[in-house]
Amino acid sequence: MQKILVIGGPTAVGKSDFALVLSELINMEIISADSVQVYRGIEIATSKPTTQEQLKCKHHLVNIISPFDTFNAYDFVTAAKNAIADISAQGKLPVIVGGTGLYIDSLLYGFDFESTKKEPQFDYKFILLNDVRDNLYRKINIRVDKMLNNGLINEVKALRKMGVNLNNQCMQAIGYKEVYAYLDGELEYDEMVSLIKKNTRNYAKRQLTWFRHEKNLEEWLIQDREKLLEHLCQFYIEYKK
Protein backbone atom coordinates (compact mmCIF):
# COMPACT_ATOMS: atom_id res chain seq x y z
CA MET A 1 0.00 0.00 0.00
CA GLN A 2 1.28 3.45 -0.94
CA LYS A 3 2.75 5.40 1.98
CA ILE A 4 1.94 9.08 2.41
CA LEU A 5 2.42 11.71 5.08
CA VAL A 6 -0.43 14.01 6.10
CA ILE A 7 0.13 17.29 7.94
CA GLY A 8 -3.17 18.81 9.01
CA GLY A 9 -4.16 21.42 11.52
CA PRO A 10 -6.03 24.65 12.13
CA THR A 11 -5.58 27.71 9.98
CA ALA A 12 -2.58 29.95 10.84
CA VAL A 13 -0.85 27.28 12.95
CA GLY A 14 2.14 27.14 10.58
CA LYS A 15 1.55 23.98 8.51
CA SER A 16 2.94 25.38 5.28
CA ASP A 17 6.08 26.84 6.87
CA PHE A 18 6.71 23.58 8.68
CA ALA A 19 6.32 21.57 5.47
CA LEU A 20 8.82 23.80 3.68
CA VAL A 21 11.38 23.27 6.44
CA LEU A 22 10.75 19.51 6.24
CA SER A 23 11.27 19.62 2.48
CA GLU A 24 14.84 20.78 3.07
CA LEU A 25 15.51 17.56 4.98
CA ILE A 26 13.74 14.91 2.90
CA ASN A 27 12.91 14.30 -0.77
CA MET A 28 9.22 15.19 -0.97
CA GLU A 29 6.55 17.15 -2.81
CA ILE A 30 3.52 18.87 -1.31
CA ILE A 31 -0.10 18.27 -2.24
CA SER A 32 -2.25 21.14 -0.99
CA ALA A 33 -5.41 20.03 0.83
CA ASP A 34 -6.93 23.49 0.85
CA SER A 35 -10.34 24.14 -0.68
CA VAL A 36 -9.43 27.70 -1.68
CA GLN A 37 -5.80 27.49 -2.83
CA VAL A 38 -7.02 25.66 -5.95
CA TYR A 39 -8.43 28.94 -7.35
CA ARG A 40 -6.42 31.27 -9.54
CA GLY A 41 -6.75 34.90 -8.47
CA ILE A 42 -7.81 34.00 -4.93
CA GLU A 43 -4.47 34.78 -3.39
CA ILE A 44 -4.16 36.95 -0.32
CA ALA A 45 -6.55 35.31 2.16
CA THR A 46 -5.43 31.76 1.29
CA SER A 47 -1.76 32.06 2.33
CA LYS A 48 -0.73 30.43 -0.92
CA PRO A 49 2.89 29.40 -1.33
CA THR A 50 4.89 32.11 -3.06
CA THR A 51 6.74 31.50 -6.32
CA GLN A 52 9.97 31.26 -4.33
CA GLU A 53 8.45 28.71 -1.94
CA GLN A 54 7.20 26.65 -4.85
CA LEU A 55 10.72 26.63 -6.25
CA LYS A 56 11.96 25.22 -2.93
CA CYS A 57 9.42 22.40 -3.02
CA LYS A 58 6.93 21.56 -5.75
CA HIS A 59 3.30 22.13 -4.74
CA HIS A 60 0.38 20.34 -6.38
CA LEU A 61 -3.27 21.48 -6.53
CA VAL A 62 -2.50 25.19 -6.29
CA ASN A 63 -3.89 27.63 -8.88
CA ILE A 64 -5.49 24.90 -10.98
CA ILE A 65 -9.00 26.28 -11.64
CA SER A 66 -10.79 29.53 -12.46
CA PRO A 67 -12.62 31.48 -9.70
CA PHE A 68 -15.80 30.82 -11.70
CA ASP A 69 -15.41 27.04 -11.32
CA THR A 70 -16.52 24.75 -8.50
CA PHE A 71 -14.34 22.20 -6.73
CA ASN A 72 -15.37 19.47 -4.32
CA ALA A 73 -14.00 16.53 -2.36
CA TYR A 74 -14.37 14.17 -5.34
CA ASP A 75 -12.35 16.56 -7.53
CA PHE A 76 -9.70 16.80 -4.83
CA VAL A 77 -9.38 13.04 -4.38
CA THR A 78 -9.10 12.48 -8.14
CA ALA A 79 -6.39 15.12 -8.54
CA ALA A 80 -4.58 14.15 -5.34
CA LYS A 81 -4.39 10.47 -6.32
CA ASN A 82 -2.86 11.45 -9.66
CA ALA A 83 -0.34 13.65 -7.87
CA ILE A 84 0.52 10.90 -5.38
CA ALA A 85 1.20 8.47 -8.23
CA ASP A 86 3.39 11.03 -9.99
CA ILE A 87 5.37 11.92 -6.86
CA SER A 88 5.85 8.29 -5.87
CA ALA A 89 7.04 7.37 -9.36
CA GLN A 90 9.88 9.85 -8.85
CA GLY A 91 10.89 8.15 -5.62
CA LYS A 92 9.69 11.08 -3.52
CA LEU A 93 7.38 11.13 -0.50
CA PRO A 94 3.89 12.56 -1.14
CA VAL A 95 3.02 14.97 1.67
CA ILE A 96 -0.57 16.18 2.03
CA VAL A 97 -0.63 19.59 3.73
CA GLY A 98 -3.77 21.53 4.57
CA GLY A 99 -6.74 22.23 6.75
CA THR A 100 -9.72 21.01 4.72
CA GLY A 101 -10.64 17.97 6.77
CA LEU A 102 -13.30 16.65 4.41
CA TYR A 103 -10.80 16.53 1.55
CA ILE A 104 -8.19 14.70 3.62
CA ASP A 105 -10.72 12.25 5.06
CA SER A 106 -12.12 11.51 1.61
CA LEU A 107 -8.64 10.81 0.29
CA LEU A 108 -7.69 8.52 3.17
CA TYR A 109 -10.96 6.58 3.43
CA GLY A 110 -13.03 7.19 0.31
CA PHE A 111 -16.60 8.47 0.36
CA ASP A 112 -18.38 5.88 2.51
CA PHE A 113 -19.04 8.32 5.33
CA GLU A 114 -21.75 6.17 6.94
CA SER A 115 -19.50 3.17 7.59
CA THR A 116 -17.88 2.77 10.99
CA LYS A 117 -15.36 0.33 9.54
CA LYS A 118 -13.81 2.45 6.84
CA GLU A 119 -10.65 0.92 5.42
CA PRO A 120 -7.75 3.28 4.68
CA GLN A 121 -6.79 3.73 1.05
CA PHE A 122 -3.16 4.48 1.95
CA ASP A 123 -0.52 3.55 4.50
CA TYR A 124 -0.42 6.97 6.08
CA LYS A 125 1.07 8.87 8.98
CA PHE A 126 -1.17 11.72 10.14
CA ILE A 127 0.36 14.65 12.02
CA LEU A 128 -2.01 17.15 13.60
CA LEU A 129 -0.01 20.32 14.04
CA ASN A 130 -1.43 22.49 16.80
CA ASP A 131 -0.58 25.41 19.08
CA VAL A 132 -1.61 26.74 22.47
CA ARG A 133 -5.02 28.37 21.94
CA ASP A 134 -3.95 31.92 22.89
CA ASN A 135 -0.97 31.67 20.54
CA LEU A 136 -3.16 30.38 17.72
CA TYR A 137 -5.69 33.19 18.13
CA ARG A 138 -2.88 35.74 18.20
CA LYS A 139 -1.52 34.28 14.94
CA ILE A 140 -4.98 34.47 13.40
CA ASN A 141 -5.30 38.15 14.32
CA ILE A 142 -1.86 38.89 12.89
CA ARG A 143 -2.65 37.00 9.71
CA VAL A 144 -5.92 38.88 9.15
CA ASP A 145 -4.23 42.26 9.68
CA LYS A 146 -1.47 41.23 7.27
CA MET A 147 -3.99 40.13 4.63
CA LEU A 148 -5.71 43.49 4.73
CA ASN A 149 -2.39 45.37 4.65
CA ASN A 150 -1.35 43.27 1.65
CA GLY A 151 -4.37 44.38 -0.40
CA LEU A 152 -7.21 41.94 0.25
CA ILE A 153 -9.84 44.60 -0.40
CA ASN A 154 -8.32 45.52 -3.77
CA GLU A 155 -8.14 41.82 -4.67
CA VAL A 156 -11.86 41.42 -4.01
CA LYS A 157 -12.57 44.60 -5.99
CA ALA A 158 -10.64 43.13 -8.95
CA LEU A 159 -12.55 39.84 -8.69
CA ARG A 160 -15.86 41.70 -8.62
CA LYS A 161 -14.82 43.64 -11.71
CA MET A 162 -14.19 40.31 -13.45
CA GLY A 163 -17.75 39.27 -12.58
CA VAL A 164 -17.01 37.02 -9.61
CA ASN A 165 -19.83 37.29 -7.06
CA LEU A 166 -21.24 35.58 -3.98
CA ASN A 167 -22.82 32.89 -6.16
CA ASN A 168 -19.31 31.68 -6.99
CA GLN A 169 -17.97 29.07 -4.59
CA CYS A 170 -14.64 30.81 -4.05
CA MET A 171 -16.33 33.91 -2.61
CA GLN A 172 -17.68 31.88 0.31
CA ALA A 173 -14.14 31.60 1.70
CA ILE A 174 -13.48 33.40 4.98
CA GLY A 175 -12.04 36.83 4.26
CA TYR A 176 -13.67 37.18 0.86
CA LYS A 177 -17.34 37.06 1.86
CA GLU A 178 -16.76 39.59 4.64
CA VAL A 179 -14.90 42.00 2.35
CA TYR A 180 -17.66 41.56 -0.22
CA ALA A 181 -20.21 42.61 2.41
CA TYR A 182 -18.02 45.61 3.33
CA LEU A 183 -17.83 46.73 -0.30
CA ASP A 184 -21.63 46.42 -0.53
CA GLY A 185 -21.96 48.73 2.47
CA GLU A 186 -23.32 46.01 4.75
CA LEU A 187 -20.41 46.24 7.21
CA GLU A 188 -18.24 49.04 8.52
CA TYR A 189 -14.49 48.51 8.15
CA ASP A 190 -13.91 47.67 11.82
CA GLU A 191 -16.91 45.33 11.80
CA MET A 192 -15.49 43.55 8.77
CA VAL A 193 -12.08 43.07 10.42
CA SER A 194 -13.63 41.77 13.65
CA LEU A 195 -15.91 39.41 11.73
CA ILE A 196 -13.05 37.93 9.67
CA LYS A 197 -11.09 37.27 12.87
CA LYS A 198 -14.10 35.77 14.64
CA ASN A 199 -15.03 33.54 11.69
CA THR A 200 -11.43 32.40 11.36
CA ARG A 201 -11.25 31.48 15.06
CA ASN A 202 -14.49 29.53 14.75
CA TYR A 203 -13.18 27.76 11.67
CA ALA A 204 -10.00 26.79 13.53
CA LYS A 205 -12.14 25.24 16.30
CA ARG A 206 -14.12 23.23 13.73
CA GLN A 207 -10.91 22.05 12.08
CA LEU A 208 -9.52 20.75 15.37
CA THR A 209 -12.80 18.98 16.18
CA TRP A 210 -12.79 17.31 12.77
CA PHE A 211 -9.16 16.23 12.83
CA ARG A 212 -9.31 14.80 16.34
CA HIS A 213 -11.77 12.20 15.06
CA GLU A 214 -9.13 10.82 12.69
CA LYS A 215 -7.62 7.43 13.39
CA ASN A 216 -3.91 6.97 14.14
CA LEU A 217 -3.49 10.67 14.80
CA GLU A 218 -0.33 12.13 16.28
CA GLU A 219 -0.91 15.60 17.74
CA TRP A 220 2.15 17.81 18.03
CA LEU A 221 2.58 21.38 19.21
CA ILE A 222 4.40 23.66 16.79
CA GLN A 223 6.74 24.54 19.68
CA ASP A 224 8.13 20.97 19.39
CA ARG A 225 9.10 21.54 15.78
CA GLU A 226 12.66 20.25 16.04
CA LYS A 227 11.58 16.99 17.67
CA LEU A 228 8.85 16.55 15.07
CA LEU A 229 11.28 17.15 12.22
CA GLU A 230 13.56 14.48 13.65
CA HIS A 231 10.59 12.13 14.05
CA LEU A 232 9.52 12.63 10.43
CA CYS A 233 13.04 12.21 9.12
CA GLN A 234 13.02 8.78 10.78
CA PHE A 235 9.66 8.08 9.16
CA TYR A 236 11.20 8.99 5.80
CA ILE A 237 14.09 6.59 6.36
CA GLU A 238 11.56 3.82 6.93
CA TYR A 239 9.64 4.95 3.86
CA LYS A 240 12.72 4.57 1.67
CA LYS A 241 13.45 1.02 2.78
C-alpha angles and dihedrals in degrees: 000000000000114000120223137169121227123199111187134162146127123310116277094016092117104258096144095047090048092050091052091053089049090051089062089060104041138032103257146130127216127237110197114227094192121123093211105038088072090073123090112226093022095103122131103053094043098062090227118190111266122239089258092051091049089053089055092052129004114248123204128203095027120127094356103133141040120259086243092061130085126231129191142175092275091054090048095050092048093050094040093052090052090050092048091053091049094047093046092049087060091054092250130129115252109226119192110207125182152081105251099109096187091057093049094045091049091051094048098042109015124235103303094113094162096060119096090198101057112167117220117247092209141033095247142173112210119203117190106202111204142163138206106284096242090049092049093050090048090052090050092053091048092048093051092049090049092050091054092045089051093058108270092151092053090048091055090046089054092049091050090051088055089054099259110146142166090283088068114089095229092061091063089070116113109265095027100062091048093049089047089055090048092052089050090054094248094118135035115234095256091046090053093051093048092047094051090051093046094047091048092051090050091049091052089054091051091049092054092047091051097046095047088065091062119109122243091016123170112199116203132177115233087233087070091058097131093051091047092050089053090047092052093046087058089049088053092052089055090046092056094052 
